Amino acid sequence: MNTPNRMGHIRLTSHPEPGDGTTRLAIRWGAEDPAIRGPIVGSTTNPADRNAIGAHGGSYSVYRALAISARAMSPLSRPDLRNTEPVTRIGPHPAWAEPDRIVSLDPFGHLVGEVFAREIETGLDIRPTIAVTKARLNMPEILAGIAAHRLAPDGHILHANGDISVTKVAIDPVWWLPGIARRFGVSEHDLRRTLFEQTGGMFPELVTRPDRQVFLPPIGGATAYVVGEVAALADPRRRVACRVHDECNGSDVFGSDICTCRPYLVHGIEECVREAQAGGAGLVVYNRKEGRALGEVTKFLVYNARKRQEGGDQAATYFERTECVAGVQDARFQQLMPDVLHWFGVQRIDRLMSMSNMKYDAIVGSGIEVVERVPIPSDLVPPDASVEIEAKKAAGYYAPDGAAAALETVKGRDLERY
């Protein structure tokens, strides 16, 4: 494990320090009271206080280390949390106290400055893993939607210049390892061993410190954009529109037309605006899972393999070429995705802008009702993305008839609450 030596540096040992080998600040995951649950300490200013494996900031923790190495930052630097508190109250919701309902983020991650104020004052370096602010979104497609009369500015949610008022939430991953293991149907021992081995031994505490059950993985997190009142997401009397979107830098940012990612994202945002204007709320969750969580280098290699094969790019070999390059068709495994929905208190999604069966199954399997699945309008599908759509249909990733099927299931119900 990692322990401090006399110089305050980190040295590597293979066994816990003398004593009972237990963490001083125990975490009782799933406790309703944060004081009983305990703070999650992944900071390195005082290694003796640490009760989590890894470091704050996910993949950005490496840049912090580089800044310290370059002497641009003091290793003892601590955040001043004054005036950083959330701009709107979120939670607590019942799911926060269900230990297996939320396993990949800290439900109290946005409240550490409040609920652990006394501990921070005494010198404990506790850092937020969630931040809540307000902002405006502006995408050229929204102005086009206004011009085409698909959207109408109201001056509150949607403004005449195309700005959309949102509450924006940044979420760093915080993994409770026993719950992660159960979510994937593996033993915690095997999960820890595999995480240790497949990261090249980057985190030895995974195998040397079984008492540390929280892991701050070096991966990207998620950003949630709420259109309308945040409280409406947990109100069963109000409708919710939702788009759960996995990162695609080429399409989302630079407009690549080989896939439907940006068009579907924009479509989801438009639907969220309309739902919020009607008195409900819209939620877009943007997960950092570039290239189906295989990474952009792998994605571009697959692009080359698809287009250079005999006969050109084909739906029939779409996933085969991915598996040949990456070893797996898709590494997103949406099992952890619903956690953020439960964090917001979502119980029902009236309109889910996704035809992905993987996402739908994960959401419904976690106990959230989905009333209607909304496909991307055909006129928004770029010509070069037709291969992707057809391949996903054939592989069962994308269910084009899902919207109609979902509507059939609610026929005859008492729909007043919708």
CSV table of C-alpha atoms in Angstrom, one decimal:
chain,number,residue,atom,x,y,z
A,1,MET,CA,0.0,0.0,0.0
A,2,ASN,CA,1.0,3.7,-0.1
A,3,THR,CA,2.3,5.2,3.2
A,4,PRO,CA,4.1,8.4,4.0
A,5,ASN,CA,7.8,8.3,4.9
A,6,ARG,CA,9.7,10.9,7.0
A,7,MET,CA,10.0,13.2,4.0
A,8,GLY,CA,6.2,13.2,3.5
A,9,HIS,CA,6.6,11.3,0.2
A,10,ILE,CA,4.8,8.1,-0.7
A,11,ARG,CA,6.5,4.8,-0.5
A,12,LEU,CA,5.2,1.4,-1.8
A,13,THR,CA,4.7,-1.5,0.6
A,14,SER,CA,3.0,-4.8,-0.1
A,15,HIS,CA,1.2,-5.1,3.3
A,16,PRO,CA,-0.8,-2.9,5.6
A,17,GLU,CA,1.1,-1.0,8.3
A,18,PRO,CA,1.4,-2.6,11.8
A,19,GLY,CA,-1.9,-2.6,13.6
A,20,ASP,CA,-5.3,-4.0,12.7
A,21,GLY,CA,-5.0,-2.8,9.1
A,22,THR,CA,-8.3,-0.9,9.2
A,23,THR,CA,-9.1,2.6,7.9
A,24,ARG,CA,-9.3,5.3,10.6
A,25,LEU,CA,-12.3,7.0,9.0
A,26,ALA,CA,-14.7,4.2,8.2
A,27,ILE,CA,-17.3,4.6,5.5
A,28,ARG,CA,-20.8,3.1,6.1
A,29,TRP,CA,-22.1,3.3,2.5
A,30,GLY,CA,-25.9,3.8,2.3
A,31,ALA,CA,-26.3,5.4,5.7
A,32,GLU,CA,-29.1,8.0,5.6
A,33,ASP,CA,-27.2,10.5,7.8
A,34,PRO,CA,-23.9,11.7,6.2
A,35,ALA,CA,-22.3,12.0,9.6
A,36,ILE,CA,-22.9,8.3,10.1
A,37,ARG,CA,-21.9,7.5,6.5
A,38,GLY,CA,-18.6,9.4,7.0
A,39,PRO,CA,-16.6,11.6,4.6
A,40,ILE,CA,-14.8,10.2,1.6
A,41,VAL,CA,-11.2,11.3,1.8
A,42,GLY,CA,-9.1,10.7,-1.4
A,43,SER,CA,-6.9,13.8,-0.9
A,44,THR,CA,-3.1,13.3,-0.4
A,45,THR,CA,-2.3,16.3,1.8
A,46,ASN,CA,-2.4,13.9,4.8
A,47,PRO,CA,-2.2,10.3,3.7
A,48,ALA,CA,-3.1,9.0,7.2
A,49,ASP,CA,-6.6,10.4,6.7
A,50,ARG,CA,-7.2,8.7,3.4
A,51,ASN,CA,-10.0,6.1,3.3
A,52,ALA,CA,-10.4,5.8,-0.4
A,53,ILE,CA,-8.3,4.3,-3.1
A,54,GLY,CA,-7.2,6.6,-5.9
A,55,ALA,CA,-7.3,10.4,-6.0
A,56,HIS,CA,-9.8,13.1,-6.5
A,57,GLY,CA,-10.3,14.5,-10.0
A,58,GLY,CA,-10.4,11.2,-11.9
A,59,SER,CA,-8.1,11.3,-14.9
A,60,TYR,CA,-7.3,14.9,-14.1
A,61,SER,CA,-5.5,13.9,-11.0
A,62,VAL,CA,-2.4,13.2,-13.2
A,63,TYR,CA,-2.4,16.8,-14.3
A,64,ARG,CA,-2.4,17.9,-10.6
A,65,ALA,CA,0.6,15.6,-10.1
A,66,LEU,CA,2.3,17.2,-13.1
A,67,ALA,CA,1.6,20.7,-11.8
A,68,ILE,CA,3.2,19.7,-8.5
A,69,SER,CA,6.2,18.1,-10.2
A,70,ALA,CA,6.7,21.3,-12.2
A,71,ARG,CA,6.6,23.3,-9.0
A,72,ALA,CA,3.6,25.3,-10.2
A,73,MET,CA,1.5,24.0,-7.3
A,74,SER,CA,2.1,23.2,-3.7
A,75,PRO,CA,1.4,19.5,-2.8
A,76,LEU,CA,-0.2,20.9,0.4
A,77,SER,CA,-2.7,23.1,-1.5
A,78,ARG,CA,-6.2,22.7,-0.4
A,79,PRO,CA,-9.4,24.1,-1.9
A,80,ASP,CA,-11.2,27.1,-0.3
A,81,LEU,CA,-14.8,26.0,-0.5
A,82,ARG,CA,-16.3,29.3,0.5
A,83,ASN,CA,-19.2,30.3,-1.9
A,84,THR,CA,-18.9,27.1,-3.9
A,85,GLU,CA,-22.0,25.5,-2.5
A,86,PRO,CA,-24.7,24.2,-4.9
A,87,VAL,CA,-26.9,26.9,-6.4
A,88,THR,CA,-30.0,24.8,-5.9
A,89,ARG,CA,-30.9,22.1,-3.4
A,90,ILE,CA,-30.7,18.5,-4.6
A,91,GLY,CA,-31.9,15.7,-2.3
A,92,PRO,CA,-31.7,13.9,-0.2
A,93,HIS,CA,-33.8,11.3,-1.9
A,94,PRO,CA,-34.8,7.8,-0.6
A,95,ALA,CA,-32.4,6.1,-3.1
A,96,TRP,CA,-29.4,7.8,-1.3
A,97,ALA,CA,-30.1,5.5,1.7
A,98,GLU,CA,-30.3,2.3,-0.4
A,99,PRO,CA,-26.7,1.0,-0.5
A,100,ASP,CA,-27.1,-1.0,-3.7
A,101,ARG,CA,-29.2,1.7,-5.6
A,102,ILE,CA,-26.3,4.1,-6.0
A,103,VAL,CA,-22.8,2.6,-6.2
A,104,SER,CA,-20.8,4.7,-8.7
A,105,LEU,CA,-21.1,8.3,-7.2
A,106,ASP,CA,-21.2,9.8,-3.8
A,107,PRO,CA,-24.8,11.0,-3.0
A,108,PHE,CA,-23.4,13.6,-0.6
A,109,GLY,CA,-20.6,14.7,-3.0
A,110,HIS,CA,-22.0,18.2,-3.5
A,111,LEU,CA,-22.7,18.8,0.2
A,112,VAL,CA,-19.3,18.1,1.8
A,113,GLY,CA,-18.7,21.8,2.6
A,114,GLU,CA,-22.0,21.8,4.5
A,115,VAL,CA,-22.3,18.4,6.2
A,116,PHE,CA,-18.6,18.0,7.0
A,117,ALA,CA,-17.9,21.7,7.8
A,118,ARG,CA,-16.7,20.8,11.3
A,119,GLU,CA,-14.3,18.1,10.1
A,120,ILE,CA,-12.9,20.5,7.5
A,121,GLU,CA,-12.4,23.2,10.1
A,122,THR,CA,-10.4,20.7,12.2
A,123,GLY,CA,-8.0,20.1,9.3
A,124,LEU,CA,-9.5,17.2,7.4
A,125,ASP,CA,-9.1,17.6,3.6
A,126,ILE,CA,-12.5,16.6,2.3
A,127,ARG,CA,-13.2,17.6,-1.3
A,128,PRO,CA,-16.5,17.7,-3.3
A,129,THR,CA,-17.0,15.2,-6.0
A,130,ILE,CA,-20.1,16.9,-7.4
A,131,ALA,CA,-20.7,20.6,-8.2
A,132,VAL,CA,-24.0,22.2,-9.0
A,133,THR,CA,-24.2,25.5,-10.9
A,134,LYS,CA,-26.5,27.4,-13.4
A,135,ALA,CA,-25.6,28.2,-17.0
A,136,ARG,CA,-27.0,28.7,-20.4
A,137,LEU,CA,-26.6,26.3,-23.4
A,138,ASN,CA,-26.5,27.6,-26.9
A,139,MET,CA,-26.3,25.4,-30.0
A,140,PRO,CA,-27.0,26.6,-33.6
A,141,GLU,CA,-29.5,23.8,-34.1
A,142,ILE,CA,-31.7,25.4,-31.4
A,143,LEU,CA,-31.9,28.6,-33.3
A,144,ALA,CA,-32.8,26.5,-36.4
A,145,GLY,CA,-35.5,24.8,-34.3
A,146,ILE,CA,-36.9,28.2,-33.4
A,147,ALA,CA,-36.9,29.3,-37.0
A,148,ALA,CA,-38.7,26.1,-38.0
A,149,HIS,CA,-41.3,26.7,-35.3
A,150,ARG,CA,-40.4,23.4,-33.5
A,151,LEU,CA,-39.5,25.5,-30.5
A,152,ALA,CA,-40.9,28.8,-29.2
A,153,PRO,CA,-38.9,31.1,-26.9
A,154,ASP,CA,-40.6,31.9,-23.6
A,155,GLY,CA,-38.0,34.2,-22.1
A,156,HIS,CA,-37.5,32.0,-19.1
A,157,ILE,CA,-36.4,28.5,-20.2
A,158,LEU,CA,-35.7,29.2,-23.9
A,159,HIS,CA,-34.6,32.7,-24.9
A,160,ALA,CA,-35.0,34.5,-28.2
A,161,ASN,CA,-31.2,34.2,-29.0
A,162,GLY,CA,-31.4,30.4,-28.6
A,163,ASP,CA,-30.0,30.3,-25.1
A,164,ILE,CA,-31.5,27.6,-22.9
A,165,SER,CA,-31.4,28.1,-19.1
A,166,VAL,CA,-30.2,25.0,-17.3
A,167,THR,CA,-28.9,23.7,-14.0
A,168,LYS,CA,-25.6,22.1,-14.6
A,169,VAL,CA,-24.2,19.3,-12.5
A,170,ALA,CA,-20.6,17.9,-12.8
A,171,ILE,CA,-20.2,14.4,-11.2
A,172,ASP,CA,-16.9,12.6,-10.6
A,173,PRO,CA,-17.0,8.8,-10.3
A,174,VAL,CA,-16.9,7.4,-6.7
A,175,TRP,CA,-17.1,3.6,-6.8
A,176,TRP,CA,-18.3,1.6,-3.7
A,177,LEU,CA,-16.5,-1.6,-4.6
A,178,PRO,CA,-18.9,-4.1,-2.9
A,179,GLY,CA,-21.8,-2.6,-4.7
A,180,ILE,CA,-20.0,-2.4,-8.0
A,181,ALA,CA,-19.1,-6.1,-7.7
A,182,ARG,CA,-22.8,-7.1,-7.1
A,183,ARG,CA,-24.0,-4.9,-9.9
A,184,PHE,CA,-21.8,-6.8,-12.3
A,185,GLY,CA,-22.3,-10.2,-10.7
A,186,VAL,CA,-18.7,-10.8,-9.7
A,187,SER,CA,-16.9,-11.3,-6.4
A,188,GLU,CA,-15.4,-8.2,-4.9
A,189,HIS,CA,-12.1,-10.1,-4.7
A,190,ASP,CA,-12.1,-10.8,-8.4
A,191,LEU,CA,-13.1,-7.2,-9.2
A,192,ARG,CA,-10.3,-5.8,-7.1
A,193,ARG,CA,-7.7,-8.2,-8.6
A,194,THR,CA,-8.8,-7.4,-12.2
A,195,LEU,CA,-8.8,-3.7,-11.6
A,196,PHE,CA,-5.3,-3.9,-10.1
A,197,GLU,CA,-3.9,-6.1,-12.9
A,198,GLN,CA,-5.6,-4.4,-15.9
A,199,THR,CA,-4.3,-1.0,-14.8
A,200,GLY,CA,-0.8,-2.3,-14.7
A,201,GLY,CA,-0.7,-2.4,-10.9
A,202,MET,CA,-1.5,1.3,-10.7
A,203,PHE,CA,-3.5,0.9,-7.5
A,204,PRO,CA,-2.0,-1.7,-5.2
A,205,GLU,CA,-4.4,-0.8,-2.4
A,206,LEU,CA,-7.1,-2.6,-4.4
A,207,VAL,CA,-5.4,-5.9,-3.3
A,208,THR,CA,-3.6,-4.8,-0.1
A,209,ARG,CA,-6.3,-2.8,1.6
A,210,PRO,CA,-9.6,-4.7,1.6
A,211,ASP,CA,-10.8,-2.3,4.4
A,212,ARG,CA,-10.8,0.5,1.9
A,213,GLN,CA,-14.0,-0.1,-0.1
A,214,VAL,CA,-14.3,3.2,-2.0
A,215,PHE,CA,-12.3,3.7,-5.2
A,216,LEU,CA,-11.9,7.0,-7.1
A,217,PRO,CA,-11.2,5.6,-10.6
A,218,PRO,CA,-9.1,7.6,-13.1
A,219,ILE,CA,-11.9,7.9,-15.6
A,220,GLY,CA,-14.2,10.6,-16.9
A,221,GLY,CA,-17.4,11.3,-15.0
A,222,ALA,CA,-20.7,12.8,-16.1
A,223,THR,CA,-22.4,16.1,-16.6
A,224,ALA,CA,-26.1,16.5,-16.1
A,225,TYR,CA,-28.1,19.3,-17.6
A,226,VAL,CA,-31.5,20.0,-16.1
A,227,VAL,CA,-34.0,22.0,-18.0
A,228,GLY,CA,-36.7,23.4,-15.7
A,229,GLU,CA,-37.0,22.9,-12.0
A,230,VAL,CA,-34.6,20.2,-10.6
A,231,ALA,CA,-37.3,19.3,-8.0
A,232,ALA,CA,-39.7,18.3,-10.8
A,233,LEU,CA,-37.5,15.3,-11.7
A,234,ALA,CA,-38.5,13.6,-8.4
A,235,ASP,CA,-42.1,14.8,-8.5
A,236,PRO,CA,-44.4,11.9,-9.7
A,237,ARG,CA,-47.1,14.5,-10.7
A,238,ARG,CA,-44.8,16.1,-13.3
A,239,ARG,CA,-43.6,14.7,-16.6
A,240,VAL,CA,-39.9,14.0,-17.2
A,241,ALA,CA,-38.1,13.9,-20.6
A,242,CYS,CA,-34.6,12.4,-20.6
A,243,ARG,CA,-31.7,11.8,-22.9
A,244,VAL,CA,-28.8,9.7,-21.6
A,245,HIS,CA,-25.9,10.4,-24.0
A,246,ASP,CA,-22.5,8.8,-24.2
A,247,GLU,CA,-19.7,11.1,-25.4
A,248,CYS,CA,-18.8,11.3,-29.0
A,249,ASN,CA,-16.2,14.1,-29.5
A,250,GLY,CA,-16.1,13.9,-33.3
A,251,SER,CA,-19.9,14.3,-33.7
A,252,ASP,CA,-20.9,16.2,-30.5
A,253,VAL,CA,-18.2,18.9,-30.9
A,254,PHE,CA,-16.9,18.8,-34.5
A,255,GLY,CA,-20.1,17.7,-36.3
A,256,SER,CA,-18.8,14.5,-37.9
A,257,ASP,CA,-21.6,12.9,-39.9
A,258,ILE,CA,-20.5,9.2,-39.6
A,259,CYS,CA,-22.9,8.7,-36.6
A,260,THR,CA,-26.1,10.1,-35.2
A,261,CYS,CA,-24.7,11.3,-31.9
A,262,ARG,CA,-25.0,15.1,-32.1
A,263,PRO,CA,-28.3,15.0,-34.0
A,264,TYR,CA,-29.8,12.7,-31.3
A,265,LEU,CA,-28.3,14.9,-28.5
A,266,VAL,CA,-29.9,18.0,-30.0
A,267,HIS,CA,-33.2,16.2,-30.5
A,268,GLY,CA,-33.1,15.2,-26.9
A,269,ILE,CA,-32.4,18.8,-25.8
A,270,GLU,CA,-35.3,20.1,-27.8
A,271,GLU,CA,-37.6,17.5,-26.2
A,272,CYS,CA,-36.4,18.5,-22.8
A,273,VAL,CA,-37.1,22.2,-23.5
A,274,ARG,CA,-40.6,21.4,-24.6
A,275,GLU,CA,-41.3,19.2,-21.5
A,276,ALA,CA,-40.0,21.9,-19.2
A,277,GLN,CA,-42.1,24.6,-20.9
A,278,ALA,CA,-45.2,22.4,-20.4
A,279,GLY,CA,-44.5,22.3,-16.6
A,280,GLY,CA,-42.4,19.2,-16.3
A,281,ALA,CA,-38.6,18.9,-16.6
A,282,GLY,CA,-35.9,17.7,-18.9
A,283,LEU,CA,-32.7,15.9,-18.1
A,284,VAL,CA,-29.7,15.3,-20.3
A,285,VAL,CA,-26.9,13.1,-18.8
A,286,TYR,CA,-23.7,13.3,-20.7
A,287,ASN,CA,-21.3,10.4,-19.9
A,288,ARG,CA,-17.6,10.5,-20.7
A,289,LYS,CA,-17.5,7.2,-22.5
A,290,GLU,CA,-15.8,8.1,-25.8
A,291,GLY,CA,-16.0,5.4,-28.5
A,292,ARG,CA,-18.3,3.1,-26.5
A,293,ALA,CA,-15.8,3.5,-23.6
A,294,LEU,CA,-13.1,2.1,-25.9
A,295,GLY,CA,-11.4,5.5,-26.5
A,296,GLU,CA,-11.0,7.7,-29.5
A,297,VAL,CA,-7.8,6.0,-30.8
A,298,THR,CA,-9.6,2.7,-31.0
A,299,LYS,CA,-12.7,4.3,-32.5
A,300,PHE,CA,-10.6,5.8,-35.4
A,301,LEU,CA,-8.8,2.5,-36.0
A,302,VAL,CA,-12.2,0.9,-36.3
A,303,TYR,CA,-13.3,3.6,-38.8
A,304,ASN,CA,-10.3,2.7,-41.0
A,305,ALA,CA,-11.0,-1.0,-40.7
A,306,ARG,CA,-14.6,-0.6,-41.6
A,307,LYS,CA,-14.0,1.6,-44.7
A,308,ARG,CA,-11.0,-0.4,-46.0
A,309,GLN,CA,-12.6,-3.8,-45.9
A,310,GLU,CA,-13.7,-5.4,-49.2
A,311,GLY,CA,-17.0,-4.1,-50.2
A,312,GLY,CA,-16.6,-0.9,-48.1
A,313,ASP,CA,-18.4,0.0,-44.9
A,314,GLN,CA,-21.3,-2.4,-44.2
A,315,ALA,CA,-23.9,-2.8,-41.5
A,316,ALA,CA,-23.3,-6.6,-41.5
A,317,THR,CA,-19.7,-6.2,-40.3
A,318,TYR,CA,-20.1,-3.0,-38.3
A,319,PHE,CA,-19.6,-4.7,-34.8
A,320,GLU,CA,-17.4,-7.4,-36.1
A,321,ARG,CA,-14.7,-4.9,-37.1
A,322,THR,CA,-15.0,-3.2,-33.7
A,323,GLU,CA,-14.5,-6.5,-31.9
A,324,CYS,CA,-11.5,-7.4,-34.2
A,325,VAL,CA,-9.8,-4.2,-33.2
A,326,ALA,CA,-10.9,-3.7,-29.6
A,327,GLY,CA,-11.6,-7.3,-28.4
A,328,VAL,CA,-15.2,-6.3,-27.5
A,329,GLN,CA,-18.1,-4.7,-29.3
A,330,ASP,CA,-19.0,-2.3,-26.6
A,331,ALA,CA,-17.4,-1.6,-23.2
A,332,ARG,CA,-20.0,0.8,-21.8
A,333,PHE,CA,-22.0,-1.8,-20.0
A,334,GLN,CA,-24.8,0.5,-18.9
A,335,GLN,CA,-25.2,-1.1,-15.5
A,336,LEU,CA,-23.9,2.0,-13.7
A,337,MET,CA,-25.6,4.6,-15.8
A,338,PRO,CA,-29.0,4.7,-13.8
A,339,ASP,CA,-27.2,5.8,-10.6
A,340,VAL,CA,-27.3,9.5,-11.6
A,341,LEU,CA,-31.0,9.2,-12.3
A,342,HIS,CA,-31.6,7.8,-8.8
A,343,TRP,CA,-29.5,10.6,-7.4
A,344,PHE,CA,-31.9,13.1,-8.8
A,345,GLY,CA,-34.8,11.1,-7.4
A,346,VAL,CA,-36.2,10.1,-10.8
A,347,GLN,CA,-38.9,7.5,-10.5
A,348,ARG,CA,-40.4,7.7,-14.0
A,349,ILE,CA,-39.3,8.9,-17.4
A,350,ASP,CA,-42.2,9.8,-19.6
A,351,ARG,CA,-40.2,10.4,-22.8
A,352,LEU,CA,-36.8,8.7,-23.1
A,353,MET,CA,-34.9,9.9,-26.1
A,354,SER,CA,-33.1,6.7,-26.9
A,355,MET,CA,-33.8,3.5,-28.7
A,356,SER,CA,-30.8,1.7,-27.2
A,357,ASN,CA,-32.0,-1.5,-25.6
A,358,MET,CA,-28.9,-1.5,-23.4
A,359,LYS,CA,-29.8,1.8,-21.9
A,360,TYR,CA,-33.5,1.0,-21.6
A,361,ASP,CA,-32.9,-2.4,-20.0
A,362,ALA,CA,-30.5,-0.8,-17.4
A,363,ILE,CA,-33.0,2.0,-16.5
A,364,VAL,CA,-36.0,-0.3,-16.2
A,365,GLY,CA,-34.0,-3.0,-14.5
A,366,SER,CA,-33.0,-0.4,-11.8
A,367,GLY,CA,-36.7,0.3,-11.0
A,368,ILE,CA,-37.4,3.4,-13.1
A,369,GLU,CA,-40.5,3.3,-15.3
A,370,VAL,CA,-40.1,4.3,-18.9
A,371,VAL,CA,-43.4,5.3,-20.5
A,372,GLU,CA,-42.3,6.1,-24.1
A,373,ARG,CA,-39.1,5.6,-26.1
A,374,VAL,CA,-38.6,8.4,-28.7
A,375,PRO,CA,-36.6,7.5,-31.8
A,376,ILE,CA,-34.5,10.1,-33.6
A,377,PRO,CA,-36.5,11.6,-36.5
A,378,SER,CA,-35.4,10.0,-39.8
A,379,ASP,CA,-34.6,13.4,-41.3
A,380,LEU,CA,-32.0,14.0,-38.7
A,381,VAL,CA,-30.0,10.9,-39.6
A,382,PRO,CA,-26.9,11.9,-41.7
A,383,PRO,CA,-26.5,9.8,-44.9
A,384,ASP,CA,-23.1,8.5,-43.8
A,385,ALA,CA,-24.7,7.3,-40.5
A,386,SER,CA,-27.1,4.9,-42.1
A,387,VAL,CA,-24.7,2.0,-41.7
A,388,GLU,CA,-24.5,2.7,-38.0
A,389,ILE,CA,-28.3,2.7,-37.6
A,390,GLU,CA,-28.8,-0.5,-39.6
A,391,ALA,CA,-26.1,-2.3,-37.8
A,392,LYS,CA,-27.6,-1.3,-34.4
A,393,LYS,CA,-31.0,-2.5,-35.5
A,394,ALA,CA,-29.6,-5.9,-36.6
A,395,ALA,CA,-27.6,-6.3,-33.4
A,396,GLY,CA,-30.5,-5.4,-31.1
A,397,TYR,CA,-28.9,-2.3,-29.9
A,398,TYR,CA,-31.5,-0.1,-31.4
A,399,ALA,CA,-35.2,-0.9,-31.3
A,400,PRO,CA,-37.0,1.2,-34.0
A,401,ASP,CA,-40.4,-0.1,-32.9
A,402,GLY,CA,-39.8,0.6,-29.2
A,403,ALA,CA,-41.8,3.8,-29.2
A,404,ALA,CA,-44.9,2.2,-30.5
A,405,ALA,CA,-44.5,-0.8,-28.2
A,406,ALA,CA,-44.0,1.4,-25.2
A,407,LEU,CA,-47.2,3.3,-26.0
A,408,GLU,CA,-49.1,0.0,-26.4
A,409,THR,CA,-48.1,-0.9,-22.8
A,410,VAL,CA,-49.7,2.2,-21.4
A,411,LYS,CA,-53.0,2.0,-23.3
A,412,GLY,CA,-56.0,1.6,-21.0
A,413,ARG,CA,-54.1,2.9,-18.0
A,414,ASP,CA,-55.2,5.8,-15.8
A,415,LEU,CA,-53.0,8.4,-17.4
A,416,GLU,CA,-54.0,11.3,-15.3
A,417,ARG,CA,-50.7,11.4,-13.5
A,418,TYR,CA,-48.9,11.9,-16.8
